[in-house]
């Protein structure tokens, strides 16, 4: 259907869009004044001759509700060749002071446009492992660097709780022993009954090599008076002596009471007869001591075999 065969009415009365057609325009159809209104959209482009718009120029915009003019109805806007910009489009960067078009690469992407690498997770993992290792080493050093238990307490140090609260079995045993059980050299004994000091026979351990001589006669006696026993208890009296390859014995008296058994001075090692130098050995006998001061006497009484030399006397706990 065309505007020319719609009856007696004129195009501008019958067809409100007649001004858009070439034949309607020839018959006098005109657009409504001011544009807009019902049936006359204000966005209709004004007619512009082909080639009038130059590439790179700003397109004039209409007022509110209006668009810039376009090519007449039935005509196609002129297009550039393949790859050329549209003549009716003015890119912002072509205008004076237009925006820059340089692309800024995204952080982390390579220059070649390929896929960029993400965060360096391998480096982060290595750093975390190093931190954990340092903490573990520090704890180990703190746990093992507190002191050497084998060295015991030293000046300027404080014993640990375990050392203070739990003494060893050896420490407990030593705590039950009397401190500084007395010991004496023969030359410090009280000598009676013809006994004397000599240093002719080698092998005595007393200071200066002195020993008690002259004990081989009835009435000879040595006396040891000492203190320091913390409680009344049974101990062992040890004597270091020498015999000339024969057995001997003596009477033992503790705090005025003679033992029922004599002090045995036998030739336990089987030393040669007549050789005092090779006859040094030791023996022991049980003694019952009082707390505090005690007196021990070794004497040659009737019936004793007393050919012996005395080097040292000392006390020990009963095993």
Short mmCIF file of C-alpha atoms in Angstrom, two decimals:
data_model
loop_
_atom_site.label_atom_id
_atom_site.label_comp_id
_atom_site.label_asym_id
_atom_site.label_seq_id
_atom_site.Cartn_x
_atom_site.Cartn_y
_atom_site.Cartn_z
CA UNK A 1 0.00 0.00 0.00
CA UNK A 2 1.37 3.45 -0.87
CA UNK A 3 0.34 6.98 0.03
CA UNK A 4 -0.83 7.58 -3.55
CA UNK A 5 -3.78 5.08 -3.56
CA UNK A 6 -5.30 5.66 -0.13
CA UNK A 7 -8.31 7.70 -1.35
CA UNK A 8 -9.18 11.38 -1.56
CA UNK A 9 -7.35 12.35 1.61
CA UNK A 10 -4.01 14.07 1.28
CA UNK A 11 -0.88 12.34 2.55
CA UNK A 12 -0.38 14.78 5.40
CA UNK A 13 -3.96 14.16 6.64
CA UNK A 14 -4.19 10.40 6.09
CA UNK A 15 -0.67 9.17 6.82
CA UNK A 16 1.05 10.87 9.74
CA UNK A 17 4.38 9.44 8.55
CA UNK A 18 3.98 10.60 4.94
CA UNK A 19 6.76 13.11 5.29
CA UNK A 20 9.14 10.19 5.68
CA UNK A 21 8.51 8.94 2.09
CA UNK A 22 9.85 10.60 -1.01
CA UNK A 23 6.43 10.69 -2.74
CA UNK A 24 4.80 12.01 0.44
CA UNK A 25 7.29 14.80 0.58
CA UNK A 26 6.50 15.56 -3.10
CA UNK A 27 2.81 15.84 -2.24
CA UNK A 28 3.51 18.34 0.53
CA UNK A 29 3.68 16.16 3.68
CA UNK A 30 5.73 17.90 6.34
CA UNK A 31 6.81 16.81 9.80
CA UNK A 32 4.96 18.33 12.76
CA UNK A 33 6.47 21.56 13.98
CA UNK A 34 8.87 21.21 16.98
CA UNK A 35 9.08 17.41 16.59
CA UNK A 36 7.77 14.92 19.13
CA UNK A 37 4.18 14.33 20.07
CA UNK A 38 2.09 11.21 19.70
CA UNK A 39 2.92 9.42 16.48
CA UNK A 40 5.85 11.73 15.75
CA UNK A 41 8.80 10.49 17.67
CA UNK A 42 11.36 13.12 18.35
CA UNK A 43 14.11 10.57 17.75
CA UNK A 44 13.59 10.54 13.97
CA UNK A 45 16.84 11.51 12.25
CA UNK A 46 16.99 14.57 10.08
CA UNK A 47 17.95 14.14 6.45
CA UNK A 48 21.64 14.72 5.74
CA UNK A 49 23.30 14.51 2.42
CA UNK A 50 25.62 11.55 1.92
CA UNK A 51 29.25 12.47 2.55
CA UNK A 52 28.44 15.64 4.47
CA UNK A 53 29.62 14.11 7.76
CA UNK A 54 33.40 13.83 7.93
CA UNK A 55 35.23 11.08 9.84
CA UNK A 56 36.66 12.38 13.08
CA UNK A 57 34.03 15.12 13.64
CA UNK A 58 31.70 15.25 16.59
CA UNK A 59 28.09 14.33 15.76
CA UNK A 60 25.71 17.10 16.61
CA UNK A 61 23.14 15.92 19.08
CA UNK A 62 19.59 17.17 19.12
CA UNK A 63 17.77 18.56 22.04
CA UNK A 64 15.93 16.58 24.69
CA UNK A 65 14.17 13.66 23.04
CA UNK A 66 15.84 14.23 19.64
CA UNK A 67 18.61 12.34 17.83
CA UNK A 68 21.24 13.56 15.43
CA UNK A 69 20.12 13.50 11.73
CA UNK A 70 20.66 10.30 9.75
CA UNK A 71 20.48 9.43 6.07
CA UNK A 72 17.03 9.78 4.33
CA UNK A 73 14.65 6.86 4.24
CA UNK A 74 15.66 4.30 1.72
CA UNK A 75 19.30 5.25 1.73
CA UNK A 76 22.03 3.26 3.46
CA UNK A 77 24.63 5.26 5.37
CA UNK A 78 27.94 5.23 3.59
CA UNK A 79 30.29 2.59 4.97
CA UNK A 80 34.02 2.54 4.66
CA UNK A 81 35.99 -0.34 3.24
CA UNK A 82 36.68 -3.51 5.16
CA UNK A 83 38.58 -2.61 8.27
CA UNK A 84 37.88 1.16 7.90
CA UNK A 85 35.89 3.08 10.51
CA UNK A 86 32.37 4.20 9.79
CA UNK A 87 32.21 7.75 8.41
CA UNK A 88 29.37 8.60 10.80
CA UNK A 89 31.27 7.46 13.85
CA UNK A 90 33.75 9.76 15.53
CA UNK A 91 35.88 7.85 17.97
CA UNK A 92 36.64 9.76 21.20
CA UNK A 93 40.38 9.44 20.65
CA UNK A 94 40.12 11.25 17.25
CA UNK A 95 38.69 14.39 18.77
CA UNK A 96 41.01 17.06 20.15
CA UNK A 97 41.93 16.07 23.72
CA UNK A 98 40.33 12.66 23.19
CA UNK A 99 41.00 9.70 25.45
CA UNK A 100 44.17 7.68 25.01
CA UNK A 101 43.78 4.26 23.52
CA UNK A 102 46.99 2.61 24.77
CA UNK A 103 46.29 -0.67 26.50
CA UNK A 104 47.72 -1.14 29.96
CA UNK A 105 48.61 -4.80 30.55
CA UNK A 106 46.89 -6.38 33.50
CA UNK A 107 49.22 -7.11 36.40
CA UNK A 108 50.68 -10.57 36.20
CA UNK A 109 50.19 -10.95 32.42
CA UNK A 110 53.04 -11.31 29.95
CA UNK A 111 53.77 -8.98 27.05
CA UNK A 112 52.95 -11.67 24.51
CA UNK A 113 49.27 -11.71 25.45
CA UNK A 114 49.48 -15.27 26.75
CA UNK A 115 48.09 -16.54 29.99
CA UNK A 116 49.79 -14.78 32.93
CA UNK A 117 51.11 -16.53 36.00
CA UNK A 118 49.30 -16.32 39.32
CA UNK A 119 50.84 -15.70 42.78
CA UNK A 120 54.15 -17.41 43.47
CA UNK A 121 52.63 -20.16 45.62
CA UNK A 122 55.81 -22.25 45.45
CA UNK A 123 57.84 -19.45 47.03
CA UNK A 124 55.20 -18.96 49.76
CA UNK A 125 55.22 -22.69 50.55
CA UNK A 126 59.04 -22.76 50.85
CA UNK A 127 58.94 -19.72 53.16
CA UNK A 128 56.29 -21.34 55.39
CA UNK A 129 58.32 -24.56 55.67
CA UNK A 130 61.41 -22.54 56.63
CA UNK A 131 59.50 -20.76 59.42
CA UNK A 132 58.14 -24.05 60.82
CA UNK A 133 61.61 -25.60 60.72
CA UNK A 134 63.09 -22.62 62.60
CA UNK A 135 60.41 -22.92 65.32
CA UNK A 136 61.01 -26.67 65.72
CA UNK A 137 64.79 -26.15 65.97
CA UNK A 138 64.30 -23.39 68.55
CA UNK A 139 62.10 -25.63 70.71
CA UNK A 140 64.60 -28.47 70.46
CA UNK A 141 67.46 -26.17 71.49
CA UNK A 142 65.40 -24.76 74.41
CA UNK A 143 64.57 -28.28 75.62
CA UNK A 144 68.13 -29.64 75.35
CA UNK A 145 70.13 -26.51 76.28
CA UNK A 146 68.98 -26.25 79.93
CA UNK A 147 72.09 -27.93 81.30
CA UNK A 148 73.99 -31.18 81.40
CA UNK A 149 72.58 -33.47 84.10
CA UNK A 150 75.77 -35.54 84.08
CA UNK A 151 77.76 -32.57 85.38
CA UNK A 152 75.55 -32.07 88.42
CA UNK A 153 74.97 -28.75 90.17
CA UNK A 154 77.67 -26.13 89.79
CA UNK A 155 78.31 -22.79 91.43
CA UNK A 156 75.90 -20.15 90.19
CA UNK A 157 73.31 -22.66 88.88
CA UNK A 158 69.93 -23.74 90.25
CA UNK A 159 69.01 -27.45 90.35
CA UNK A 160 65.91 -28.43 88.40
CA UNK A 161 62.71 -29.56 90.13
CA UNK A 162 63.42 -33.21 89.33
CA UNK A 163 66.91 -32.97 90.82
CA UNK A 164 65.63 -31.31 93.98
CA UNK A 165 62.58 -33.50 94.59
CA UNK A 166 63.82 -36.94 93.52
CA UNK A 167 67.31 -37.83 94.82
CA UNK A 168 68.90 -40.86 93.25
CA UNK A 169 69.27 -44.20 95.00
CA UNK A 170 72.95 -43.50 95.58
CA UNK A 171 72.17 -40.11 97.16
CA UNK A 172 69.61 -41.74 99.48
CA UNK A 173 72.07 -44.40 100.54
CA UNK A 174 74.78 -41.84 101.27
CA UNK A 175 72.36 -39.79 103.35
CA UNK A 176 71.95 -42.76 105.74
CA UNK A 177 75.69 -43.19 106.24
CA UNK A 178 77.47 -41.43 109.10
CA UNK A 179 79.54 -38.60 107.77
CA UNK A 180 83.32 -38.78 108.02
CA UNK A 181 83.71 -42.13 109.76
CA UNK A 182 87.02 -41.86 111.55
CA UNK A 183 90.30 -43.25 110.27
CA UNK A 184 93.74 -43.12 111.90
CA UNK A 185 97.37 -43.81 111.07
CA UNK A 186 99.38 -46.05 113.38
CA UNK A 187 101.66 -43.21 114.39
CA UNK A 188 98.68 -41.29 115.82
CA UNK A 189 97.62 -44.11 118.17
CA UNK A 190 98.40 -44.04 121.88
CA UNK A 191 101.23 -46.52 122.40
CA UNK A 192 101.72 -48.60 125.59
CA UNK A 193 103.51 -51.75 126.78
CA UNK A 194 106.72 -51.36 124.78
CA UNK A 195 105.21 -50.45 121.43
CA UNK A 196 106.93 -47.83 119.27
CA UNK A 197 107.00 -46.30 115.79
CA UNK A 198 109.25 -47.52 113.01
CA UNK A 199 109.65 -46.98 109.24
CA UNK A 200 112.18 -49.68 108.36
CA UNK A 201 109.75 -52.07 106.63
CA UNK A 202 108.51 -50.70 103.32
CA UNK A 203 104.88 -50.87 102.29
CA UNK A 204 103.13 -48.96 105.10
CA UNK A 205 100.48 -46.51 103.80
CA UNK A 206 100.55 -44.23 106.83
CA UNK A 207 102.02 -40.79 106.40
CA UNK A 208 105.78 -41.03 106.23
CA UNK A 209 105.68 -44.82 106.05
CA UNK A 210 105.48 -45.14 109.85
CA UNK A 211 103.92 -48.19 111.56
CA UNK A 212 103.63 -49.58 115.11
CA UNK A 213 106.39 -51.98 116.07
CA UNK A 214 107.09 -53.97 119.30
CA UNK A 215 103.61 -55.50 119.59
CA UNK A 216 104.98 -59.02 119.90
CA UNK A 217 105.00 -59.09 123.73
CA UNK A 218 102.35 -59.52 126.41
CA UNK A 219 101.12 -56.16 127.70
CA UNK A 220 101.69 -54.30 124.46
CA UNK A 221 98.71 -52.12 123.61
CA UNK A 222 97.51 -49.39 121.20
CA UNK A 223 94.52 -47.17 122.00
CA UNK A 224 92.29 -45.22 119.60
CA UNK A 225 89.91 -42.62 121.07
CA UNK A 226 87.58 -40.89 118.60
CA UNK A 227 84.27 -39.02 118.33
CA UNK A 228 81.82 -38.27 115.53
CA UNK A 229 79.55 -41.33 115.73
CA UNK A 230 76.03 -39.89 115.25
CA UNK A 231 74.15 -42.78 116.78
CA UNK A 232 74.73 -46.03 118.60
CA UNK A 233 75.24 -48.65 115.94
CA UNK A 234 77.22 -51.69 114.87
CA UNK A 235 80.11 -51.00 112.51
CA UNK A 236 83.19 -52.78 111.26
CA UNK A 237 86.68 -52.05 112.53
CA UNK A 238 89.30 -52.54 109.81
CA UNK A 239 93.03 -52.92 110.53
CA UNK A 240 95.92 -52.91 108.05
CA UNK A 241 98.81 -54.99 109.36
CA UNK A 242 101.78 -57.16 108.36
CA UNK A 243 102.82 -60.60 109.61
CA UNK A 244 106.05 -62.50 108.78
CA UNK A 245 104.36 -65.35 106.95
CA UNK A 246 102.62 -66.67 110.14
CA UNK A 247 99.17 -66.23 111.69
CA UNK A 248 98.67 -63.84 114.62
CA UNK A 249 95.80 -62.46 116.75
CA UNK A 250 95.11 -59.86 119.45
CA UNK A 251 92.52 -58.92 122.07
CA UNK A 252 89.96 -56.29 120.96
CA UNK A 253 88.25 -54.12 123.60
CA UNK A 254 85.48 -51.56 122.76
CA UNK A 255 84.50 -49.00 125.40
CA UNK A 256 85.98 -51.17 128.16
CA UNK A 257 84.33 -54.40 127.00
CA UNK A 258 86.42 -57.10 125.35
CA UNK A 259 85.02 -58.88 122.30
CA UNK A 260 84.36 -62.57 122.70
CA UNK A 261 86.37 -63.26 119.56
CA UNK A 262 89.98 -62.03 119.20
CA UNK A 263 91.01 -59.78 116.32
CA UNK A 264 92.27 -62.20 113.65
CA UNK A 265 95.63 -61.28 112.11
CA UNK A 266 96.08 -64.29 109.89
CA UNK A 267 98.35 -64.66 106.88
CA UNK A 268 95.40 -64.55 104.46
CA UNK A 269 97.59 -63.78 101.42
CA UNK A 270 100.13 -66.55 102.11
CA UNK A 271 103.13 -64.24 102.31
CA UNK A 272 106.63 -65.78 102.67
CA UNK A 273 107.70 -66.64 106.19
CA UNK A 274 109.90 -64.00 107.80
CA UNK A 275 109.13 -61.37 105.12
CA UNK A 276 107.23 -58.45 106.74
CA UNK A 277 107.52 -56.33 103.59
CA UNK A 278 105.38 -58.80 101.61
CA UNK A 279 102.99 -59.48 104.47
CA UNK A 280 100.89 -56.28 104.37
CA UNK A 281 97.13 -57.08 104.33
CA UNK A 282 93.92 -56.18 106.15
CA UNK A 283 91.28 -57.72 108.41
CA UNK A 284 88.09 -56.63 110.17
CA UNK A 285 86.02 -57.33 113.27
CA UNK A 286 82.51 -56.23 114.36
CA UNK A 287 82.25 -53.48 116.95
CA UNK A 288 79.26 -51.98 118.79
CA UNK A 289 79.78 -48.25 119.20
CA UNK A 290 78.04 -45.58 121.25
CA UNK A 291 76.79 -42.26 120.00
CA UNK A 292 79.53 -39.65 120.31
CA UNK A 293 82.94 -40.70 121.74
CA UNK A 294 84.26 -44.26 121.70
CA UNK A 295 87.50 -45.95 122.80
CA UNK A 296 88.97 -48.96 121.01
CA UNK A 297 91.99 -50.93 122.39
CA UNK A 298 94.06 -53.61 120.67
CA UNK A 299 96.31 -55.48 123.10
CA UNK A 300 98.53 -58.52 123.38
CA UNK A 301 97.19 -60.59 126.23
CA UNK A 302 98.09 -64.05 127.55
CA UNK A 303 97.33 -66.62 124.85
CA UNK A 304 97.53 -64.23 121.93
CA UNK A 305 99.95 -64.67 119.04
CA UNK A 306 101.10 -61.04 118.68
CA UNK A 307 103.93 -60.98 116.11
CA UNK A 308 102.43 -58.22 113.88
CA UNK A 309 102.99 -54.64 112.71
CA UNK A 310 100.08 -52.11 112.64
CA UNK A 311 99.73 -49.54 109.85
CA UNK A 312 96.19 -48.03 109.92
CA UNK A 313 92.75 -48.39 111.59
CA UNK A 314 89.33 -47.22 110.21
CA UNK A 315 85.58 -47.80 110.50
CA UNK A 316 83.04 -48.77 107.82
CA UNK A 317 79.34 -49.46 107.62
CA UNK A 318 78.19 -53.06 107.75
CA UNK A 319 77.23 -54.04 104.15
#
